[in-house]
mmCIF file of C-alpha atoms in Angstrom:
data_model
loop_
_atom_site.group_PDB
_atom_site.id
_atom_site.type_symbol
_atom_site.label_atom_id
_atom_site.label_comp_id
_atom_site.label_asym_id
_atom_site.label_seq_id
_atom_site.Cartn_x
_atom_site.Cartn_y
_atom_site.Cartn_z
ATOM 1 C CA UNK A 203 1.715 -9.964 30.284
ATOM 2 C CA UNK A 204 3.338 -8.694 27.101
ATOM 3 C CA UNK A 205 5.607 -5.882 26.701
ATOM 4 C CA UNK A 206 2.793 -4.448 24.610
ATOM 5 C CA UNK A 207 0.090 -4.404 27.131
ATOM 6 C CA UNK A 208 2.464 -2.576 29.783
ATOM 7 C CA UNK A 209 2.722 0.209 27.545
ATOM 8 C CA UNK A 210 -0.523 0.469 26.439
ATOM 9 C CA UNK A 211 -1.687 1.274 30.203
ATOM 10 C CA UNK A 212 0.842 4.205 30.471
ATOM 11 C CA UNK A 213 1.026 5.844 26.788
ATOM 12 C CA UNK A 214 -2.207 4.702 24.784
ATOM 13 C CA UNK A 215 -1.856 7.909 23.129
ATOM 14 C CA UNK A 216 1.570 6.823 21.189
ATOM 15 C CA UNK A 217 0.166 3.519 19.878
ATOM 16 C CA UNK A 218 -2.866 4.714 17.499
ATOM 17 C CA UNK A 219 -1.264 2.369 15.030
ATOM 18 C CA UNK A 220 -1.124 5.587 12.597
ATOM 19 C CA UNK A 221 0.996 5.421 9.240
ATOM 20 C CA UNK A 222 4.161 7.327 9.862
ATOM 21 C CA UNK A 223 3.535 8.430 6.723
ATOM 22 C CA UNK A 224 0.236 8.435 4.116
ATOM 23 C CA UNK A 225 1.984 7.983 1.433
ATOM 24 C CA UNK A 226 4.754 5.600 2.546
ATOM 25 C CA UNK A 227 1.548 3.598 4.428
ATOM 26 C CA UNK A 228 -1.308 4.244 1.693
ATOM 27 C CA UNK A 229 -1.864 1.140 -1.207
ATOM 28 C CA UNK A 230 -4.177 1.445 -4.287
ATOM 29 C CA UNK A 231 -7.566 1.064 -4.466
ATOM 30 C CA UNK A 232 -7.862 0.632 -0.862
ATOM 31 C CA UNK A 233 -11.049 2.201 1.278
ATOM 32 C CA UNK A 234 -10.074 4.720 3.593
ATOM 33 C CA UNK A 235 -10.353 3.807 7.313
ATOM 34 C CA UNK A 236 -13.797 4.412 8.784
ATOM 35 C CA UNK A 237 -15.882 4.473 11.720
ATOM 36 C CA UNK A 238 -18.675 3.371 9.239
ATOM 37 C CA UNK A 239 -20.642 -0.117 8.909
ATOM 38 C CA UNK A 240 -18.661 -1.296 5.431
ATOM 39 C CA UNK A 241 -21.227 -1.127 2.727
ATOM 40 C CA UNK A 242 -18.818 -2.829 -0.021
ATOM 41 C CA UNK A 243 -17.351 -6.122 -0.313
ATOM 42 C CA UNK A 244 -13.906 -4.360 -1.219
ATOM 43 C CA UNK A 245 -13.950 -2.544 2.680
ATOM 44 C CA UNK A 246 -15.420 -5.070 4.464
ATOM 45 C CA UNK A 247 -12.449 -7.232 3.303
ATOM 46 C CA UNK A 248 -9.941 -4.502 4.327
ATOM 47 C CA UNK A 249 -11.176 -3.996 7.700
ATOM 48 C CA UNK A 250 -11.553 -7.319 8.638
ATOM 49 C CA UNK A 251 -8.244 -8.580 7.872
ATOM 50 C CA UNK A 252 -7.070 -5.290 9.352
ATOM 51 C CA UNK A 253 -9.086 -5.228 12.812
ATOM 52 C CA UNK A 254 -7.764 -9.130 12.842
ATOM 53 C CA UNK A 255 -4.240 -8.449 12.376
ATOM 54 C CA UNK A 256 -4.827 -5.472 14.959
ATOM 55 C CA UNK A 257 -6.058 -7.122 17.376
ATOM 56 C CA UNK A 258 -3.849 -9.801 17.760
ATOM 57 C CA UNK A 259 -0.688 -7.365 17.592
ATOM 58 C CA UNK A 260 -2.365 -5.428 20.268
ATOM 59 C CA UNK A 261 -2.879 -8.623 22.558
ATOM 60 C CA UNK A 262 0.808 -9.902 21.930
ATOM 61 C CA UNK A 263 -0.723 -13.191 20.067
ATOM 62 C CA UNK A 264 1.753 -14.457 18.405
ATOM 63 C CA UNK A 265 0.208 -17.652 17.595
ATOM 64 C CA UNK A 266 -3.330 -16.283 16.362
ATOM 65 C CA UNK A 267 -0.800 -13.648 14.083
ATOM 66 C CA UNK A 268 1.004 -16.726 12.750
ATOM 67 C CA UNK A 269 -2.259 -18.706 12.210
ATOM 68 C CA UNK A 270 -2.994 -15.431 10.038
ATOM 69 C CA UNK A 271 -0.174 -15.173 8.242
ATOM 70 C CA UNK A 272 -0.413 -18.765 7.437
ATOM 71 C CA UNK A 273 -4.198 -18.474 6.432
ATOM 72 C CA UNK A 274 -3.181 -15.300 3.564
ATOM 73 C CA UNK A 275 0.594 -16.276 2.757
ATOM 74 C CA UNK A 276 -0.856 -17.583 -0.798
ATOM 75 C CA UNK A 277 -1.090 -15.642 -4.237
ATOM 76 C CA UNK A 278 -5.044 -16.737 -4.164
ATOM 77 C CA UNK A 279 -6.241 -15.040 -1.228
ATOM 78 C CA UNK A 280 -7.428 -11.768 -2.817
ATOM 79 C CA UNK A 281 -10.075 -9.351 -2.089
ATOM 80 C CA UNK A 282 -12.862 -9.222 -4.606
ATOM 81 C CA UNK A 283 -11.108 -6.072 -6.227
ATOM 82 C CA UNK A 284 -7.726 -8.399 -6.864
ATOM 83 C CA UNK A 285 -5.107 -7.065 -4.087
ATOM 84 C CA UNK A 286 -3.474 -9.518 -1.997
ATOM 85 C CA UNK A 287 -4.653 -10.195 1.466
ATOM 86 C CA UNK A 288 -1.188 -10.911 2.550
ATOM 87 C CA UNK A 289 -0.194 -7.129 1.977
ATOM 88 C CA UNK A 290 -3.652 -5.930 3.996
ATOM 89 C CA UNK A 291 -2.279 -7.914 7.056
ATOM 90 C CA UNK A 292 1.585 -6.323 6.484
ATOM 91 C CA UNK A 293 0.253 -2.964 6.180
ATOM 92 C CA UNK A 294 -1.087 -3.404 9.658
ATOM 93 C CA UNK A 295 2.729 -4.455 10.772
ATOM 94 C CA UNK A 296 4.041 -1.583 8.886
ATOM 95 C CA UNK A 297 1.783 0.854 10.798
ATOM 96 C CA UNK A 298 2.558 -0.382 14.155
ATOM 97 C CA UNK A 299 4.251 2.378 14.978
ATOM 98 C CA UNK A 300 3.781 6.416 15.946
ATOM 99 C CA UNK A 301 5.855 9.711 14.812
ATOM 100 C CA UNK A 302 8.033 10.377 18.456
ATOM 101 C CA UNK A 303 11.363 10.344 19.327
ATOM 102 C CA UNK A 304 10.706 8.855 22.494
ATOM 103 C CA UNK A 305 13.486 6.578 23.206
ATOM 104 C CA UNK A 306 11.210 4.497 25.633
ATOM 105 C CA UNK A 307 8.440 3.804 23.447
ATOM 106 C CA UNK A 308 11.086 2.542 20.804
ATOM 107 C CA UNK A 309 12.438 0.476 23.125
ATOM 108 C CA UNK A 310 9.211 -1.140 23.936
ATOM 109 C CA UNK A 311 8.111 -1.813 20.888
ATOM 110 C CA UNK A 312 11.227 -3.284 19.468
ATOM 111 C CA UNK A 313 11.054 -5.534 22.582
ATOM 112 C CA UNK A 314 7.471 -6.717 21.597
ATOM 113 C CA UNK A 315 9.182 -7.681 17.973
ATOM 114 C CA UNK A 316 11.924 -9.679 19.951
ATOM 115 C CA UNK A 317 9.376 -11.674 22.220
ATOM 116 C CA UNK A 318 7.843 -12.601 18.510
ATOM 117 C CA UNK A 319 10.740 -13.840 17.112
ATOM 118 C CA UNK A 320 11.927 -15.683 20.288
ATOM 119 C CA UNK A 321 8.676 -17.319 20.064
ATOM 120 C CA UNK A 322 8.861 -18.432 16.340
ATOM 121 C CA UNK A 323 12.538 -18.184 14.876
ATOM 122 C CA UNK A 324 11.470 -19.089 11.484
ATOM 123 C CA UNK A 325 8.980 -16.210 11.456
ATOM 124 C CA UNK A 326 9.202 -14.099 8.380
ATOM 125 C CA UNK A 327 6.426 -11.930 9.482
ATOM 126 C CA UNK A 328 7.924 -11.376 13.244
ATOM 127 C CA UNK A 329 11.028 -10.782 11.641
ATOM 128 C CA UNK A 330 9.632 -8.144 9.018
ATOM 129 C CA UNK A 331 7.870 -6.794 12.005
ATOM 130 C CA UNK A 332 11.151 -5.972 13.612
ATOM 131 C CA UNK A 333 12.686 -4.194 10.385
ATOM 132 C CA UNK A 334 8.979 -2.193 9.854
ATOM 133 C CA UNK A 335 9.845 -0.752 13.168
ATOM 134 C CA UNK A 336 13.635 0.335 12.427
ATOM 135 C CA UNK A 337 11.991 1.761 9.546
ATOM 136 C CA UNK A 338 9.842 3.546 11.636
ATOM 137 C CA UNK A 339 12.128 4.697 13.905
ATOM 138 C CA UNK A 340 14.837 5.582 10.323
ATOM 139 C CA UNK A 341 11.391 8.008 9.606
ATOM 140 C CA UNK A 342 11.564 10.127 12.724
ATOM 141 C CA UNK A 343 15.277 10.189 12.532
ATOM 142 C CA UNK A 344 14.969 11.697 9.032
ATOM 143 C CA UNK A 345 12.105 14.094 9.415
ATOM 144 C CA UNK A 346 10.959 16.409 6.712
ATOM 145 C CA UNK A 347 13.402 18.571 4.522
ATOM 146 C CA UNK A 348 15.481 17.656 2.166
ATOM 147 C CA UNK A 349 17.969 15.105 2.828
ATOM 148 C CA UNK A 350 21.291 17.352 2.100
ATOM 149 C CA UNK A 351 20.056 20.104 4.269
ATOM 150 C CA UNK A 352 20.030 17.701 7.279
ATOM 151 C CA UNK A 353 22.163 18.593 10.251
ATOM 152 C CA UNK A 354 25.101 15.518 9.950
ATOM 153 C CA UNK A 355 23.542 13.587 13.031
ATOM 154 C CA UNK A 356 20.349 13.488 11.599
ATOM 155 C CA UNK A 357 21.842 11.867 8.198
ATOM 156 C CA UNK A 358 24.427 10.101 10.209
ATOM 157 C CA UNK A 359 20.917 8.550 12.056
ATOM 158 C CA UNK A 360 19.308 8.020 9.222
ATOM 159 C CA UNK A 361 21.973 5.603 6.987
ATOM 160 C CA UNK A 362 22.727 3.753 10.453
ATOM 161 C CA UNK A 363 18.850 3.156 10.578
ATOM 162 C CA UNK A 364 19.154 2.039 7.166
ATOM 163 C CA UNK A 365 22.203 -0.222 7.779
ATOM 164 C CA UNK A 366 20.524 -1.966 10.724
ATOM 165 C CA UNK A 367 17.489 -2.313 8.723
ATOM 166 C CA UNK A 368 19.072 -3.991 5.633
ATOM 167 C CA UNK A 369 21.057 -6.490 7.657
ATOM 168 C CA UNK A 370 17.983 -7.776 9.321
ATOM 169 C CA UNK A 371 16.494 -8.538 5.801
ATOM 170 C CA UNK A 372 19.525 -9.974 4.942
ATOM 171 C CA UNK A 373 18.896 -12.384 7.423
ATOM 172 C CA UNK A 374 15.605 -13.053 6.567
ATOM 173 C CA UNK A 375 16.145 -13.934 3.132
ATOM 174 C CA UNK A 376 16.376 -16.931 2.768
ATOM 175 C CA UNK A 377 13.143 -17.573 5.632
ATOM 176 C CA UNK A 378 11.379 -15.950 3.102
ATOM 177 C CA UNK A 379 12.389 -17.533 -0.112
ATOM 178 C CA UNK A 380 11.466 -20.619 1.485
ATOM 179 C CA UNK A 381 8.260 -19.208 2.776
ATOM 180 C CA UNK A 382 7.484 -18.268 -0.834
ATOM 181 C CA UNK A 383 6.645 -14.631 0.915
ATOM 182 C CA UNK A 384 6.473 -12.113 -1.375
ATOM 183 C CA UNK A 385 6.365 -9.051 1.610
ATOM 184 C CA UNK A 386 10.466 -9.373 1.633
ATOM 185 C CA UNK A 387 11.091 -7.991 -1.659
ATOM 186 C CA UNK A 388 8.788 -4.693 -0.956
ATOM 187 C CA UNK A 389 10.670 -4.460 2.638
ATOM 188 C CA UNK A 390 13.836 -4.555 0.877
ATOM 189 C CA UNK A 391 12.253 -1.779 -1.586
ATOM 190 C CA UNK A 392 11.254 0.306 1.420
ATOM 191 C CA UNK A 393 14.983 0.373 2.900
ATOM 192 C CA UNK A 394 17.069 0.820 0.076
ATOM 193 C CA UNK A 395 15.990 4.145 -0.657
ATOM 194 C CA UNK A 396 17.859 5.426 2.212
ATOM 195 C CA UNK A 397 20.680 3.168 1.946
ATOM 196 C CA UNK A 398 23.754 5.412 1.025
ATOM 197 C CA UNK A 399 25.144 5.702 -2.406
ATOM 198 C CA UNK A 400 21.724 4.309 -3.544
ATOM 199 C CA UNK A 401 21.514 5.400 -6.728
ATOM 200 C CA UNK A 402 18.154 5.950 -9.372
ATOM 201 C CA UNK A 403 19.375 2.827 -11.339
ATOM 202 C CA UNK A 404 20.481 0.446 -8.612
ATOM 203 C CA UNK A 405 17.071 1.065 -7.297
ATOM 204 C CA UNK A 406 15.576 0.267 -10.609
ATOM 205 C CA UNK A 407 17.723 -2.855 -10.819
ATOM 206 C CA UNK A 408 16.417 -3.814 -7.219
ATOM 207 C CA UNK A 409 12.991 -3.796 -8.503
ATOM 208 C CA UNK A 410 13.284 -6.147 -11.445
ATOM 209 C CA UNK A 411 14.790 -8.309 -8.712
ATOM 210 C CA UNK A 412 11.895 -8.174 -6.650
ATOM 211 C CA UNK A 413 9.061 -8.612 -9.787
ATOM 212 C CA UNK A 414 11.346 -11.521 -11.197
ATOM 213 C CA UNK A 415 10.717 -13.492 -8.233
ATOM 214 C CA UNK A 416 6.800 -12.189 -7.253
ATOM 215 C CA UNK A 417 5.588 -10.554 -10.322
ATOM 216 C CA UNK A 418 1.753 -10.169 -9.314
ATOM 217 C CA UNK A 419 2.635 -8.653 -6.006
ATOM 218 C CA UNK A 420 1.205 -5.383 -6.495
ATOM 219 C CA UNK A 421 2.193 -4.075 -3.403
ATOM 220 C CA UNK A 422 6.063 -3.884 -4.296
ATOM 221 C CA UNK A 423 5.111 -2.130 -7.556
ATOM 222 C CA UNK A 424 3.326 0.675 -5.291
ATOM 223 C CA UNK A 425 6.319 0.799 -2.990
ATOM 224 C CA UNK A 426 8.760 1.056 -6.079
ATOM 225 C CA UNK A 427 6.356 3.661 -7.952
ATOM 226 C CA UNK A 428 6.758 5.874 -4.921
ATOM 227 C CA UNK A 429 10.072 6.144 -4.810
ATOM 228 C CA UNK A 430 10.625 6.595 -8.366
ATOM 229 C CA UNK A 431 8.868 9.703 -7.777
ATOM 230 C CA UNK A 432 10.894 12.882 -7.960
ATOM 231 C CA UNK A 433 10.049 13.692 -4.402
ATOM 232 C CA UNK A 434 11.113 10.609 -3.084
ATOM 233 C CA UNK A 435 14.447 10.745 -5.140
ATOM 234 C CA UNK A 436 13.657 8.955 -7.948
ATOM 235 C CA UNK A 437 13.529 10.782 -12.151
ATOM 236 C CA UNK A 438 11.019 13.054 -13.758
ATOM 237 C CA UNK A 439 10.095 9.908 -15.678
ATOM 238 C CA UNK A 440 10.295 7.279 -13.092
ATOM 239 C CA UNK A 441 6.807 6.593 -12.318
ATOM 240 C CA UNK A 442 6.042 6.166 -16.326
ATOM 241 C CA UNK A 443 8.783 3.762 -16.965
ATOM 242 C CA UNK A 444 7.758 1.573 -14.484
ATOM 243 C CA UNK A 445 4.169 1.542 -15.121
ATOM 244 C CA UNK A 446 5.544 0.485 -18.909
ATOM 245 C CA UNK A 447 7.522 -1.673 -18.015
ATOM 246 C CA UNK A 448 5.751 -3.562 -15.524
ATOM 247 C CA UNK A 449 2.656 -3.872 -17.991
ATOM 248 C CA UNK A 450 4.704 -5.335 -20.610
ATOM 249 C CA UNK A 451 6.174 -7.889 -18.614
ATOM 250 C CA UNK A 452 5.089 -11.719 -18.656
ATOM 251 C CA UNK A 453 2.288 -13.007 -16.654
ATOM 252 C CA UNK A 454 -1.451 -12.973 -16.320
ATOM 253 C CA UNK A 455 -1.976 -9.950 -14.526
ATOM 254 C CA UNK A 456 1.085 -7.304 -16.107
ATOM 255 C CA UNK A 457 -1.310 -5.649 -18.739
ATOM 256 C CA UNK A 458 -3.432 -4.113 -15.308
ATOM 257 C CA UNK A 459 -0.309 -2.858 -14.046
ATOM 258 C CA UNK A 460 -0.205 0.246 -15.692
ATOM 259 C CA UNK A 461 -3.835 0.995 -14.170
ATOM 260 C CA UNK A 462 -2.500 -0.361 -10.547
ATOM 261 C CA UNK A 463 0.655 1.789 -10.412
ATOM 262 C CA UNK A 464 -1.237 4.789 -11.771
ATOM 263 C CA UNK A 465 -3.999 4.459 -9.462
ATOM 264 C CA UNK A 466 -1.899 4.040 -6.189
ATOM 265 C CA UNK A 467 0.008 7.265 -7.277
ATOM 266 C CA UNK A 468 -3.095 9.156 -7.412
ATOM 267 C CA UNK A 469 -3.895 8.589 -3.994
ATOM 268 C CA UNK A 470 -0.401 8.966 -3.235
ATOM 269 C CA UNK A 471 1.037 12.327 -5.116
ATOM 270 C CA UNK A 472 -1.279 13.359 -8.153
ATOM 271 C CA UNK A 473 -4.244 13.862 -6.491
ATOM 272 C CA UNK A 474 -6.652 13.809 -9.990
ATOM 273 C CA UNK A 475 -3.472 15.701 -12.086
ATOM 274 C CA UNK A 476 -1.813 12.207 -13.349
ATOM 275 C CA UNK A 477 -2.327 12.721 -17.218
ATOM 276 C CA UNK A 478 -0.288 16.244 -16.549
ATOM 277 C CA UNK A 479 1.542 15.997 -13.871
ATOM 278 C CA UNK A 480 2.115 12.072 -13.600
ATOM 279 C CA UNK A 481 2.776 11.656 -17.611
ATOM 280 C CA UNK A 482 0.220 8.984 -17.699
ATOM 281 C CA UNK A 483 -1.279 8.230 -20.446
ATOM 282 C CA UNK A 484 -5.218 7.465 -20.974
ATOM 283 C CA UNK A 485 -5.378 5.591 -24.000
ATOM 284 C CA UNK A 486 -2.925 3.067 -22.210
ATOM 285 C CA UNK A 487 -4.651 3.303 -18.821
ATOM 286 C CA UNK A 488 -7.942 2.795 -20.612
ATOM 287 C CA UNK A 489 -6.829 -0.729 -21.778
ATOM 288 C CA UNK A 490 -4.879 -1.500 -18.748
ATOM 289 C CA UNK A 491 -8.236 -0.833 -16.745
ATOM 290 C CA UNK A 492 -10.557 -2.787 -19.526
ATOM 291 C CA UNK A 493 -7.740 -5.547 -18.531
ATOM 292 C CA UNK A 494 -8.327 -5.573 -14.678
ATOM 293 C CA UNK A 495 -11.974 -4.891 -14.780
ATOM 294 C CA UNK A 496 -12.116 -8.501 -17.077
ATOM 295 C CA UNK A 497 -10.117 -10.116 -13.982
ATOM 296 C CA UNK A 498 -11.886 -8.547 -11.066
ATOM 297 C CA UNK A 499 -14.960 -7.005 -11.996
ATOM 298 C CA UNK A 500 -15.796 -5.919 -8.614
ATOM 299 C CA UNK A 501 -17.284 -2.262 -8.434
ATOM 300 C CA UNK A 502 -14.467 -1.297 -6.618
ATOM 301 C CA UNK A 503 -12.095 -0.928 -9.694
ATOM 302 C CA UNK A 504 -15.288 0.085 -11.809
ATOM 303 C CA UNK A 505 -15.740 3.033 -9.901
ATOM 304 C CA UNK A 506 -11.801 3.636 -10.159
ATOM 305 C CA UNK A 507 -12.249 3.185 -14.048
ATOM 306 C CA UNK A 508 -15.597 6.098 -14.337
ATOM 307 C CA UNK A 509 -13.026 8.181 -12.143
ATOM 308 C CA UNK A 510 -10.096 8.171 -14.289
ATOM 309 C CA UNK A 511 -12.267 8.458 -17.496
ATOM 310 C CA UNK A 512 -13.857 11.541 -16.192
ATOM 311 C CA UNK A 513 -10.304 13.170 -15.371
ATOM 312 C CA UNK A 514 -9.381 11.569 -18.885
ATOM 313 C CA UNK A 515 -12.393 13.816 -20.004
ATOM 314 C CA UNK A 516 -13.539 10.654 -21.882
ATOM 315 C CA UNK A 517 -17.099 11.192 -21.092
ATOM 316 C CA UNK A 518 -18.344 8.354 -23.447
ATOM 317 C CA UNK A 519 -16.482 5.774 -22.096
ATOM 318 C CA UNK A 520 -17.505 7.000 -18.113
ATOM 319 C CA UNK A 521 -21.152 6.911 -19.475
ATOM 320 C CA UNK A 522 -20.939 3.225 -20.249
ATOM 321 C CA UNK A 523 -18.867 2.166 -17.186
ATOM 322 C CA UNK A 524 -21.280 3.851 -15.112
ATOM 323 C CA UNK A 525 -23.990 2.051 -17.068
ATOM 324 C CA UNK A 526 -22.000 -0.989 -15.374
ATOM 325 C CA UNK A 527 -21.598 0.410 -11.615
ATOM 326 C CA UNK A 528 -25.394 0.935 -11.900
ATOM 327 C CA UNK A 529 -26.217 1.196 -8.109
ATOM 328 C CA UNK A 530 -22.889 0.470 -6.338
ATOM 329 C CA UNK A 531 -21.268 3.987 -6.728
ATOM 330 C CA UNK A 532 -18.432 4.052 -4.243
ATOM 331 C CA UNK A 533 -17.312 7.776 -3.800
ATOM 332 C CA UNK A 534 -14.489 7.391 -1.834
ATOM 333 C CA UNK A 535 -13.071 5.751 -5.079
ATOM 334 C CA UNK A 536 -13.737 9.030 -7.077
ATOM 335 C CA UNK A 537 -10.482 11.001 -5.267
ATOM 336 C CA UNK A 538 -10.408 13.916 -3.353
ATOM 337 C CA UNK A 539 -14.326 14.361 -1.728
ATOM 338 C CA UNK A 540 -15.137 11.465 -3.944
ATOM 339 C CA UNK A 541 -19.151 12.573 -4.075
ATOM 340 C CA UNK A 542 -18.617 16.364 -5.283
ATOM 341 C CA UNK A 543 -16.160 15.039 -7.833
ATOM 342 C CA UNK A 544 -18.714 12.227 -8.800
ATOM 343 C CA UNK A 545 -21.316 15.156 -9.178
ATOM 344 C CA UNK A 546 -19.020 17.226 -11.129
ATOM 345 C CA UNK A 547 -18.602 13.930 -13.617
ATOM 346 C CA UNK A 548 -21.885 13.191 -13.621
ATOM 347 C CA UNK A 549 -23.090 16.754 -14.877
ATOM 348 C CA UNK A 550 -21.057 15.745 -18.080
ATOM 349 C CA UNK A 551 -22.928 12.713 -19.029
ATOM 350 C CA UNK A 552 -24.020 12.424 -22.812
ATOM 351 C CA UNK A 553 -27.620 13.600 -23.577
ATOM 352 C CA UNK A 554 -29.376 10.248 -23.597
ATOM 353 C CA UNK A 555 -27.172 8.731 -20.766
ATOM 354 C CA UNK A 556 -29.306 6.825 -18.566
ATOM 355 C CA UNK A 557 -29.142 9.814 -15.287
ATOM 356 C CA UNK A 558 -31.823 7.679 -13.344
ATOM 357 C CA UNK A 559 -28.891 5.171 -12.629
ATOM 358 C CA UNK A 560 -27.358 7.864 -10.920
ATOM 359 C CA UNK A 561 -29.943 8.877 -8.974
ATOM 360 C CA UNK A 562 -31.054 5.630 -8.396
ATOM 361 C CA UNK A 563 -27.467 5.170 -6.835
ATOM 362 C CA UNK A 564 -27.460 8.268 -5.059
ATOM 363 C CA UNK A 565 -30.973 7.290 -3.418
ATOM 364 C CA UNK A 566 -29.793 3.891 -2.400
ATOM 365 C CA UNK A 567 -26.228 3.678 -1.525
ATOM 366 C CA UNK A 568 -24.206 6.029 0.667
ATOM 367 C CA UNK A 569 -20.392 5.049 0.458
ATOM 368 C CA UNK A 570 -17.989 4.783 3.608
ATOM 369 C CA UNK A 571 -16.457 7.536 3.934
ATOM 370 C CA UNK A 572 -13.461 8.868 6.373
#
């Protein structure tokens, strides 16, 4: 019997498998969970690679959770909208965990990352499981506030969390170098924000570390765009340099960065204010989306594109991306109560526009919604 399945007889209620936080847990363009059939080949990818990975943690498999990792550990497994698989099955490891400061339930856990690594040494994912779970447990220590204000034992918890953290990816380097796993280098980009004397440059220089080696990992460039935010301590203009930077640098992929970064930080901290608040800018998000839509036309990240438009107030160019989406409107791509704000777009549509594609898709297709 695994350590997991005593627990989960006695205290169901602490392992919901929730994010510890939405934003620290949240990655662009992907559906929101749901008790809902998926009507969308973008969800029903998420949720089966996520009700995979969750079952198998929940069981204690370790070999059907290496077989996994095994099957997705390669740049090609994508879902149809272009994110990696890989980082579907590590957001599951990174929510395996709940908000309490119960000691026991930490314990536990921890223990079910220890019977994981005992069972495969050479594990990246059962070690990255283990430091997901100090993070976890760095979260509750830090709680909400700002930092400074902190009473000393709650800081003093908080960099030894951090410590522990970083010398457990430390030794996991090199596992994962050889692995080829790109997960490491957004790990490493999750703890050093709390690392002390971290500074807003020697976070930015971690970064370009991580891209160097895995520049089409989009889920490190999420991680990194967070905490270049202001609120997470990074600069005013943190989020925009790295969304320029990123889409200028070399490979196949960069010029959609701008899009990615900008999209994940909607759903993250702009909420549908990212050409005021966020500094982005539309002309260059236009192109960076006409870039990804070319690689992945999926109706995923066409939806995404009508969205942005519309907050763009570019009407003309949402007219003739919807033209594309046709039937497959997908509102929970279209922000906050994704079908009012669809309606809202829609009622801006040039004279002309071809409205019986909307209600044609409004007839035929209801979207998955949370």
């Amino acid at each position: 019997m695994t350590t997991f399945s005593r627990i989960s007889r006695g205290a169901r209620a602490f392992l919901a498998l929730a994010c510890l936080s939405a934003a620290l847990c949240s990655h662009a363009a992907a559906p929101a969970a749901t008790n809902t059939p998926p009507a969308d080949a973008e969800t029903h990818a998420h949720e089966a690679i996520k009700q995979e990975t969750e079952r198998y943690l929940v069981a204690g498999d370790f070999r059907r959770l290496e077989a996994l990792y095994r099957t997705l550990n390669h740049a090609g497994q994508r879902t149809p909208s272009g994110l990696w698989k890989l980082a579907i099955f590590y957001n599951q490891l990174r929510r395996f965990g709940t908000h309490t400061t119960d000691m026991d339930y930490w314990e536990a856990v921890e223990e079910q990352a220890r019977q994981w690594q005992a069972g495969y040494p050479k594990s990246v994912p059962a070690r990255l499981f283990g430091v997901y779970l100090q993070l976890g447990r760095l979260h509750v220590a830090r709680g909400s506030g700002l930092f400074s204000k902190l009473p000393e034992q709650q800081r003093d918890a908080v960099s030894y969390g951090a410590d522990v953290a970083m010398r457990m990816l430390e030794k996991t380097r090199v596992l994962a170098e050889r692995a080829n796993d790109p997960e490491w280098h957004r790990a490493m980009l999750s703890v050093a924000p709390y690392v002390d004397g971290m500074s807003a440059e020697g976070y930015r220089k971690k970064v370009w570390q991580a891209l160097a080696r895995h520049p089409n990992y989009h889920a490190a460039y999420f991680t990194a765009a967070l905490y270049s935010h202001p609120r997470w301590g990074g600069t005013p203009d943190g989020v925009a340099r790295l969304a320029h930077d990123a889409s200028h640098a070399a490979g196949r992929e960069q010029p959609s960065m701008y899009a990615r970064i900008y999209w994940f930080m909607d759903q993250s901290e702009y909420h549908g204010r990212l050409f005021d608040a966020g500094r982005a800018d539309w002309p260059t998000m236009r192109a960076s989306f006409e870039h990804l839509v070319n690689l992945y036309p999926a109706a995923w990240n066409l939806n995404a594109f009508a969205y942005f438009a519309c907050m763009a107030k570019d009407y003309e160019a949402m007219d003739a991306i919807v033209e594309r989406i046709g039937a497959q409107l997908i509102f929970d791509v279209w922000g906050t109560d994704g079908e009012a704000t669809q309606a809202r777009c829609a009622a801006h549509r040039a004279p002309g526009a071809a409205v019986h594609v909307i209600e044609a898709a409004l007839r035929g297709h209801t979207a998955p919604r949370s």
